[in-house]
Every structure is written in structure tokens, then in C-alpha cells.
Tab-separated table of C-alpha atoms in Angstrom:
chain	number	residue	atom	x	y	z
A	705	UNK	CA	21.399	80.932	45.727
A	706	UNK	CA	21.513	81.830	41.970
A	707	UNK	CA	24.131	80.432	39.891
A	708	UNK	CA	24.624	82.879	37.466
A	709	UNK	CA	27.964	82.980	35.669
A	710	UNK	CA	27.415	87.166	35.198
A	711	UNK	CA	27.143	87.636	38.780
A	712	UNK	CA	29.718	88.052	41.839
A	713	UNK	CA	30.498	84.694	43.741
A	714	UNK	CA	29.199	85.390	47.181
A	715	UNK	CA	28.511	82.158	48.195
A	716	UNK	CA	31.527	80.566	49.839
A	717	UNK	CA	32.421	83.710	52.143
A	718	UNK	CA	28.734	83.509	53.250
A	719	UNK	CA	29.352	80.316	54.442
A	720	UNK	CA	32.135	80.836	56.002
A	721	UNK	CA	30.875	83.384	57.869
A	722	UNK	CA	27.433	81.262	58.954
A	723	UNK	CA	29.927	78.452	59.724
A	724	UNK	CA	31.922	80.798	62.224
A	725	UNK	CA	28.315	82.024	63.685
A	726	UNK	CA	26.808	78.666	63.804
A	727	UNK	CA	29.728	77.791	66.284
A	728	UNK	CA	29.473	80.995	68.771
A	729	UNK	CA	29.034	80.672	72.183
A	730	UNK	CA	25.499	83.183	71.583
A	731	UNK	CA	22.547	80.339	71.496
A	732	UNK	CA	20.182	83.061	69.477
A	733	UNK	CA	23.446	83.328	67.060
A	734	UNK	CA	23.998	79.956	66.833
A	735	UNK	CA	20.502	78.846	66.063
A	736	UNK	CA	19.849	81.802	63.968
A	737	UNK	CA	23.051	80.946	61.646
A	738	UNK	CA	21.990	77.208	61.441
A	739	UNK	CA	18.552	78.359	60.322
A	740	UNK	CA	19.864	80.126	57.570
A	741	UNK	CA	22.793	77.412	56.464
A	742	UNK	CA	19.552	74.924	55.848
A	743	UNK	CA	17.948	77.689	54.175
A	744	UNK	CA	20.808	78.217	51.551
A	745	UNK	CA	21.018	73.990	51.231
A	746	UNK	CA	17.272	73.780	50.368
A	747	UNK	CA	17.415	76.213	47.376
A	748	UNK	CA	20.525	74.491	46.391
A	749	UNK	CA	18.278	71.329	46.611
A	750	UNK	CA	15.651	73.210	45.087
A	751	UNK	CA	17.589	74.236	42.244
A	752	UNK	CA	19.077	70.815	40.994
A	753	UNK	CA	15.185	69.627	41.077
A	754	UNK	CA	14.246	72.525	38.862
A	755	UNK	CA	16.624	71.665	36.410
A	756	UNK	CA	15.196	68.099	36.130
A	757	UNK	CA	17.287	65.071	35.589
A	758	UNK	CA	19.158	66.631	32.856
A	759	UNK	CA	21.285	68.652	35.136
A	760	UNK	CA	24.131	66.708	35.887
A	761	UNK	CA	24.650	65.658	32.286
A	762	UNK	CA	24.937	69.381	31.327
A	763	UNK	CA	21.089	70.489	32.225
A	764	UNK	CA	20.994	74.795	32.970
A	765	UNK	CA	22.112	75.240	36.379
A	766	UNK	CA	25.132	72.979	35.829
A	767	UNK	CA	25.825	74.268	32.303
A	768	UNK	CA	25.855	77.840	34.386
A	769	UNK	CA	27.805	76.402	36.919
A	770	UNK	CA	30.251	75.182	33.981
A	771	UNK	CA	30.656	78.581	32.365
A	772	UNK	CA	31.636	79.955	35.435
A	773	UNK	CA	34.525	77.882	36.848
A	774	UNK	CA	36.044	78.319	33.071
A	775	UNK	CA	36.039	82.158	33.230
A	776	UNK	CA	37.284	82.125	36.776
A	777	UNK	CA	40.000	79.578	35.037
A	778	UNK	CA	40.743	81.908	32.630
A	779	UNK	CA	41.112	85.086	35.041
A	780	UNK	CA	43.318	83.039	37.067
A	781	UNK	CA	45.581	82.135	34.058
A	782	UNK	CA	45.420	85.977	32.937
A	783	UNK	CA	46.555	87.096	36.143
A	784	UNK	CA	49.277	84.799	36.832
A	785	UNK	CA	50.701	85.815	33.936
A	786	UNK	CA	50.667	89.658	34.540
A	787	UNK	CA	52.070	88.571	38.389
A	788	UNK	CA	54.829	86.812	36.421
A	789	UNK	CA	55.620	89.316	33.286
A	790	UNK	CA	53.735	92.314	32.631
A	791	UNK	CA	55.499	93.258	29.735
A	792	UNK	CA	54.491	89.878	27.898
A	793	UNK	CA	51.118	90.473	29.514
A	794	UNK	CA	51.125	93.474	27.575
A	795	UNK	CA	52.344	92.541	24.693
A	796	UNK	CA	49.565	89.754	23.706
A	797	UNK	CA	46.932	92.170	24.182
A	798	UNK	CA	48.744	94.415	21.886
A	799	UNK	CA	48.715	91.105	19.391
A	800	UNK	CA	45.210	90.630	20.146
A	801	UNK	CA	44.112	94.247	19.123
A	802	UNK	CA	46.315	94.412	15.979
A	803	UNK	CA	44.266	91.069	14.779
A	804	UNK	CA	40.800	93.004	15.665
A	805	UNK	CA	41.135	96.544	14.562
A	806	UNK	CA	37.732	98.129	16.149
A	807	UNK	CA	39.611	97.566	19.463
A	808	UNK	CA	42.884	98.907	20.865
A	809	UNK	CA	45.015	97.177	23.135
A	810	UNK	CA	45.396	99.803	25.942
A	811	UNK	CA	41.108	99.734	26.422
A	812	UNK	CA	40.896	95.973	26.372
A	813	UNK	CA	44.284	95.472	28.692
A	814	UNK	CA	42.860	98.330	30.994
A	815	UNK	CA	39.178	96.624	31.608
A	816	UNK	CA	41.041	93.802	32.303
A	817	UNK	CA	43.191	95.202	35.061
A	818	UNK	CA	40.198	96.833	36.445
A	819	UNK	CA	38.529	93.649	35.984
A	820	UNK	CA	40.743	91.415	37.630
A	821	UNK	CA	40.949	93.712	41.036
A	822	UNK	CA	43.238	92.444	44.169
A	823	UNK	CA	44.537	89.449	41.698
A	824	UNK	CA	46.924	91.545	39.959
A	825	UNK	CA	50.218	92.947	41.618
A	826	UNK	CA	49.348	96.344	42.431
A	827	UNK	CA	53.047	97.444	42.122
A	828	UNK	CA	53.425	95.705	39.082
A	829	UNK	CA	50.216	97.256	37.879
A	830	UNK	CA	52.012	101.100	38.660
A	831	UNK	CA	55.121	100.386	36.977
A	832	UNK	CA	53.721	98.775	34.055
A	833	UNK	CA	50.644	101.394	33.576
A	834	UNK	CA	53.532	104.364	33.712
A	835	UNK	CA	55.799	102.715	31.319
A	836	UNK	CA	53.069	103.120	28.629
A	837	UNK	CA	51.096	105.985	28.818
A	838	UNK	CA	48.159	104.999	26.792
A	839	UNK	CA	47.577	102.435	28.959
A	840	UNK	CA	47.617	104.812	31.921
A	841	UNK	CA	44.889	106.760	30.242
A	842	UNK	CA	42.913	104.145	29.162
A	843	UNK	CA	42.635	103.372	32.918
A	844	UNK	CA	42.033	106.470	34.220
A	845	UNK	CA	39.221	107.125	31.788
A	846	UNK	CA	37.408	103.829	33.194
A	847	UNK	CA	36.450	105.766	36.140
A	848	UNK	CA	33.619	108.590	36.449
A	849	UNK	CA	35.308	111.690	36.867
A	850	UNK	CA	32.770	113.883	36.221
A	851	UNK	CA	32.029	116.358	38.973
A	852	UNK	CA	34.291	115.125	41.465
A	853	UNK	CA	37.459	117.026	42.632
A	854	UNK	CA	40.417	116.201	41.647
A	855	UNK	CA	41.733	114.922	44.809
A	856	UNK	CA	39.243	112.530	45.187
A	857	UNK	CA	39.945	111.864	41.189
A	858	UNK	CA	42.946	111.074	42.828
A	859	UNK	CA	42.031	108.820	45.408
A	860	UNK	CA	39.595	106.868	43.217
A	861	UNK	CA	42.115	106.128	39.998
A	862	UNK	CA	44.826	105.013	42.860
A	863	UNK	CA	42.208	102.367	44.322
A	864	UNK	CA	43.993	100.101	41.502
A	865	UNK	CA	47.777	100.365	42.126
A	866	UNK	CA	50.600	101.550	43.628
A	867	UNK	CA	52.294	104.541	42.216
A	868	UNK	CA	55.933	104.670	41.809
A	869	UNK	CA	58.366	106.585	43.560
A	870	UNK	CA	60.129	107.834	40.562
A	871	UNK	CA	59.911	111.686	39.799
A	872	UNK	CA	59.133	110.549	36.178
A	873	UNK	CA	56.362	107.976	37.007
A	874	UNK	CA	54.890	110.721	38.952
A	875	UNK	CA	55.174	113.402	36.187
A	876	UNK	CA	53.272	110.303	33.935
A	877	UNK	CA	50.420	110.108	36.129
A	878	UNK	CA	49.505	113.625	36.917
A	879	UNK	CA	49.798	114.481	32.662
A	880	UNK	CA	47.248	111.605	32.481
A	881	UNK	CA	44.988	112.205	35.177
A	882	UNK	CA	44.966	115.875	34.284
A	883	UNK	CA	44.192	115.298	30.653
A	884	UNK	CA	41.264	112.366	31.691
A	885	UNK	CA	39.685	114.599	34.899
A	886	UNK	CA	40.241	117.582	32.530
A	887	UNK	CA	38.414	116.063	29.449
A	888	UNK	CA	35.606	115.084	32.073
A	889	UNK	CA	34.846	118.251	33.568
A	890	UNK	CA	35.043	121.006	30.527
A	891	UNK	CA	38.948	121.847	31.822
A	892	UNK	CA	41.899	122.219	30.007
A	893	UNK	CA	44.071	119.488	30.320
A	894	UNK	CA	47.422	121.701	30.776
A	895	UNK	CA	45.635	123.445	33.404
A	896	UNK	CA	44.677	120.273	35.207
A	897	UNK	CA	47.739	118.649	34.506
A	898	UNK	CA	49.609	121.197	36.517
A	899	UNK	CA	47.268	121.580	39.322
A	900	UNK	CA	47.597	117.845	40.015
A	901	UNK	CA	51.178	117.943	39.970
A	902	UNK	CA	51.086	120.933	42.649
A	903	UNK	CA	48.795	118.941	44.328
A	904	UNK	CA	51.641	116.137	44.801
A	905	UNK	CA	53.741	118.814	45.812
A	906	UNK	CA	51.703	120.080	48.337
A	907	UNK	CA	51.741	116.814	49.576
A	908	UNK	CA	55.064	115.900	49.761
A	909	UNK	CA	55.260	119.230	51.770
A	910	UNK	CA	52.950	118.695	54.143
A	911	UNK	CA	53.247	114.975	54.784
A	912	UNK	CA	56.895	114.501	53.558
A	913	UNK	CA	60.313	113.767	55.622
A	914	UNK	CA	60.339	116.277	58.821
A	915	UNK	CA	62.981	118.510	57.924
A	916	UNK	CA	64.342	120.842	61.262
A	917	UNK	CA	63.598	123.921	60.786
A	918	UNK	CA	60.963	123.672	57.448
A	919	UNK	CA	57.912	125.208	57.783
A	920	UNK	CA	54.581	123.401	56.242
A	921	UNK	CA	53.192	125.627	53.188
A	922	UNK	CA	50.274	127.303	54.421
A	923	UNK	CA	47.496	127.546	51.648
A	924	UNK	CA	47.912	131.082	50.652
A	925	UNK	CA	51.363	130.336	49.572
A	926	UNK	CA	49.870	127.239	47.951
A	927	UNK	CA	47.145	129.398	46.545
A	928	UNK	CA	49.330	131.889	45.355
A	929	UNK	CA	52.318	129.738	43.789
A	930	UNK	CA	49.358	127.794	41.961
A	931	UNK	CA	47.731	130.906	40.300
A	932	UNK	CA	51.209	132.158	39.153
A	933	UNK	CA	51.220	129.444	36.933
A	934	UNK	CA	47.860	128.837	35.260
A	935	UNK	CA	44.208	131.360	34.941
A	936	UNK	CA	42.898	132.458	37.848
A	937	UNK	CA	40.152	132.081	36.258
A	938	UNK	CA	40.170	128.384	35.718
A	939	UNK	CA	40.238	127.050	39.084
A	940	UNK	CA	38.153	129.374	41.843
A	941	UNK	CA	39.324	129.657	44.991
A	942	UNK	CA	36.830	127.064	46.626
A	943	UNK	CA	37.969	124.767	44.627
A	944	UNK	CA	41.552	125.272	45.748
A	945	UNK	CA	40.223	125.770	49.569
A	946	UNK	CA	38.919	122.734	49.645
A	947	UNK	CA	41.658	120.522	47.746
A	948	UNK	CA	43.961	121.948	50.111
A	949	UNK	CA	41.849	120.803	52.870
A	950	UNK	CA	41.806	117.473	51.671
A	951	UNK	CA	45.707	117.306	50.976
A	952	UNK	CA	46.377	118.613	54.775
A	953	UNK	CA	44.145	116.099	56.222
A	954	UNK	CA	45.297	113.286	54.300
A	955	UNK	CA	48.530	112.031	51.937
A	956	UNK	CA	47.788	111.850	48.151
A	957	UNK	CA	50.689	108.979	47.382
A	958	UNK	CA	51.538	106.262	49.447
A	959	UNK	CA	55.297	107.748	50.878
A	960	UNK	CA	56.906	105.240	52.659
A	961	UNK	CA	60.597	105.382	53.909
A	962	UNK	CA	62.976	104.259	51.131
A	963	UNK	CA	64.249	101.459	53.244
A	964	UNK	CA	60.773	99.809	53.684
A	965	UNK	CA	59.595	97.131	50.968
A	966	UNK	CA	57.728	97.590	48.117
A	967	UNK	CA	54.630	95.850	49.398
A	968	UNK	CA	54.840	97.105	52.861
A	969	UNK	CA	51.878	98.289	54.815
A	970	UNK	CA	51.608	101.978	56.045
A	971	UNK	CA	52.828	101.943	59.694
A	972	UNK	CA	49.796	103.643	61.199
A	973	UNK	CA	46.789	103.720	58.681
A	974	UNK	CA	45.719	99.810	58.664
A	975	UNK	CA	46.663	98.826	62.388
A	976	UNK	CA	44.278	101.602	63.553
A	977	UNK	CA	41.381	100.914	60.873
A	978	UNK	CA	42.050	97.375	61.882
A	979	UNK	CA	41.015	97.905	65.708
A	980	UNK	CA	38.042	100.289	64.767
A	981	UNK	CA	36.950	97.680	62.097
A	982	UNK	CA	37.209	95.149	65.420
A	983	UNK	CA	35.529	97.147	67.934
A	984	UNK	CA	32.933	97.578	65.448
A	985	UNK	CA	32.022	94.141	64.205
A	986	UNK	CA	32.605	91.630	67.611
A	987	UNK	CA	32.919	93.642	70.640
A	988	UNK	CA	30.518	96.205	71.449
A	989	UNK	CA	32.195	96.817	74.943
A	990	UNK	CA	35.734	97.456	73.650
A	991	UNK	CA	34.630	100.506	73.478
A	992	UNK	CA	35.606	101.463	76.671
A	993	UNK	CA	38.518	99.831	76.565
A	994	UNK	CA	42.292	101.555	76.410
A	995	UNK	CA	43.295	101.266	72.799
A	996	UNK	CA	47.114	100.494	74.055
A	997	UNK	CA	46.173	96.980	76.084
A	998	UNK	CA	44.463	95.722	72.806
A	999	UNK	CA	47.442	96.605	70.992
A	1000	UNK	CA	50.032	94.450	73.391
A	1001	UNK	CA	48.330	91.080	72.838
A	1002	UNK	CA	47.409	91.744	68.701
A	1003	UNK	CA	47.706	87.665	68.347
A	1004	UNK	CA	45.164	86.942	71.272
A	1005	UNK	CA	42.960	89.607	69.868
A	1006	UNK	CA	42.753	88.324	66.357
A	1007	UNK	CA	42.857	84.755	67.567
A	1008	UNK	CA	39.314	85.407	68.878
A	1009	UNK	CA	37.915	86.861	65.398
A	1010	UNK	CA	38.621	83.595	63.646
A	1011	UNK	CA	37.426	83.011	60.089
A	1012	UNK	CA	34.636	85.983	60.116
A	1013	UNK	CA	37.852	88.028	60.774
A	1014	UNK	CA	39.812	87.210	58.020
A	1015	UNK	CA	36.532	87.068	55.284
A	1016	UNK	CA	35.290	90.794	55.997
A	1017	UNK	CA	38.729	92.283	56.614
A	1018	UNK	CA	39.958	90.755	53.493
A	1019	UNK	CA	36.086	92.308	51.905
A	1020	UNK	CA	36.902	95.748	53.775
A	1021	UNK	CA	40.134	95.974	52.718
């Protein structure tokens, strides 16, 4: 174990999940997960020793340990704040850029949502990053764009919120994302702003409200509507193959009905990664098992996976 302040905090979910092993019913587990939890107390051990006396008093490895526990105070801080008012959020970082001029506010407040990860609101992080669209840019140009597609452009800038349902915050993002995947990939950025906005129509189309009698756009229609409006030379027809492809199998927003909640989960997606993610991890003879029984005792299921369950779905997810 290496406290370094730099460096991601794995310790405490490793124990967790050692504690959990250490009591299963599997003697070579068991023994094998004890092993290792002495393992992981001598370097601690270890570590104090190598620091000499001076450690408690403020030697290295507790002056590391120090630095650490006050940035995780101040992340905590940060992101209660955005959880509680974005807009005021915003607004200091905007303060803090006008006192230091090399920096702007919209790169410094967009490493820090990126920084902060599954602390932040990620509704509050859509509405706020489409009410100002420099800040929307600034985020999107924090990810490597460069020689991806821009569905999975889409996929990987959307890892960080929740987009809004308005037809406005929509029209935002797609202007954004086209003008940040088309500065990364030698496109224009009118060109690529409009083919990710038919993207988003395409799949509202296809994975939209079943309307009787509405037939799903096939993609020469899709092909051809697209090329009416920008070069055919621009985007080859691979390219729009494929992104059509990767539209039919799969939604590009999250469209849930307009009744459900803001932060409701899809009704399908999770519940079914959530049994393969099961199957795979504890029970290598579920898979023989009928997929409806698990689902009609969900509580007894999950009751089994204890704290490993909760530590590497919360990791997965």
C-alpha cells in the first residue's frame, strides 16, 4: 500500500472486498483472502517504520496521508456546492478566472466536473453545461476525439451527464460536439454539427414512442436525407453505414417516458447488465439457470452478493 496523495484511493474497497472473501463458506477463499489482508497490514506496518519516529508528528507517509484527506475535503466541499447551486458553482470559477487571466473559467470549471466524476449531479451537470455553451465545449474538448466516430464521440462525451430533454438543449449539444469532433478530425464543424443532429434524429426514429402505423427509417432514406443537406463528399458512405449501424443497435440519448423521474433508471438496460454482471462474478452455474426465476426473488438474489456486490457494481457502473 502506497500512500500517495496523486494516486486513486483503492484501499478501502479492497478491503471490503477481502473482508467479504475472508468470510465465504470456500476454505481455499477464505484462507487465501486472510493471507492477503495480513499482507496489506504488514506494509502498512512496514511503512510507518520506514518513516521513523517522525511520522506521527508530521514524518512523510503521514504528511502524504495529510495532503490527501484535505483535497478529498476540498472535492467534497466543491461538489456539494455544485449538488446545491450550479449557477453559484459557476459563477466563482468565473471570479476565479477573471483574478488569473492565463486561465478561463469554462477550462478550469470543466476539469473539475470531469474531475469530480459520480460526485456531481449528472442532471444538474446537463442543464448547467447547456445553459452556457463555452462550458459545454470546454468539456467536450477534454475528451480524445480524434479518430473515433462520431457516435461513439457521442457515447464517450455523455459518460459525464445527462442530457436534457429540451429541443434547445439538444440543438446546444450537437453545435458543440460537432464543432469539438469536427476540429479533431480535419471536418468542418457545420458539416459535423448537422450530421450529429441527424444522428439524434435517427434516433428518436428508430428508438422513439411506437407510433401505429410509422415505419422505422431505413438507412437509405437516412443516407439520402443526410447528403441533401451537406457534401457528399465530406462524409463517405462507410462512415454513414456504420453510424447507422450503431444508432439501430443502440439509443444515442437516454429517452425515458415523460412521466418517469429525472434520475430514473432505464427499465431494461441495468436490470439485465445487473444479472449478467451476477452470473459472471459469483455463480458460475447460473448459467444454466432460467433468467425469469432469478428475476422473481431479486432481494434473495442480491442478499447473497453482500458487500462484494455493492463495491464492484458501484466500480462497474
Amino acid at each position: 500500500y502506497d500512500c500517495d496523495a496523486s494516486s486513486p484511493d483503492v484501499l478501502e474497497p479492497a478491503l471490503e472486498t477481502l473482508g467479504w472473501a475472508a468470510a465465504s463458506d470456500e476454505q481455499a477463499v477464505r484462507r487465501m483472502a486472510l493471507d492477503t489482508l495480513v499482507g496489506i497490514t504488514r506494509s502498512i506496518s512496514a511503512g510507518i517504520q520506514e518513516a521513523g519516529p517522525s511520522s506521527a508528528q508530521g514524518g512523510p507517509w503521514a504528511a502524504a496521508w495529510a495532503a490527501r484527506e484535505r483535497r478529498r475535503k476540498a472535492a467534497k466541499e466543491c461538489a456539494g456546492l455544485f449538488n446545491r447551486d450550479p449557477e453559484e458553482w459557476w459563477r466563482r470559477h468565473e471570479e476565479a478566472a477573471a483574478a488569473d487571466p492565463p486561465t478561463t473559467a469554462a477550462a478550469t470549471a470543466a476539469q473539475a466536473i470531469a474531475g469530480h466524476g459520480g460526485a456531481l449531479d449528472r442532471v444538474k451537470v446537463g442543464e448547467l453545461l447547456c445553459r452556457h455553451k463555452e462550458l459545454m465545449l470546454a468539456f467536450m474538448e477534454l475528451s480524445d476525439l480524434r479518430g473515433v466516430g462520431l457516435v461513439t464521440a457521442f457515447k464517450s462525451v455523455l459518460r459525464g451527464f445527462r442530457m436534457p430533454g429540451e429541443a434547445q438543449s439538444i440543438d446546444t449539444f450537437c453545435e458543440c460536439l460537432g464543432l469539438a469532433w469536427g476540429r479533431a478530425n480535419g471536418i468542418d464543424p457545420e458539416t459535423a454539427y448537422i450530421f450529429a443532429f441527424s444522428l439524434v434524429m435517427l434516433s428518436t426514429d428508430l428508438h422513439g414512442a411506437r407510433i401505429p402505423g410509422h415505419e422505422k427509417m431505413t438507412y437509405e432514406q437516412f443516407a439520402r436525407n443526410l447528403q441533401t443537406a451537406v457534401p457528399k463528399e465530406n462524409i463517405s458512405e462507410r462512415v454513414l453505414r456504420k453510424s447507422y449501424e450503431l444508432v439501430r443497435d443502440g439509443a444515442l440519448l437516454d429517452m425515458r417516458s415523460p412521466g418517469s423521474p429525472a434520475g430514473a433508471p432505464r427499465a431494461q438496460g441495468v436490470p439485465k447488465a445487473c444479472t449478467k454482471l451476477r452470473r459472471a462474478l459469483l455463480d458460475r452455474r447460473a448459467s444454466g439457470l432460467d433468467e425469469c426465476a432469478e428475476a422473481r426473488a431479486p432481494s434473495q438474489a442480491e442478499g447473497q452478493l453482500g458487500d462484494l456486490w455493492r463495491a464492484l457494481w458501484s466500480a462497474a457502473w
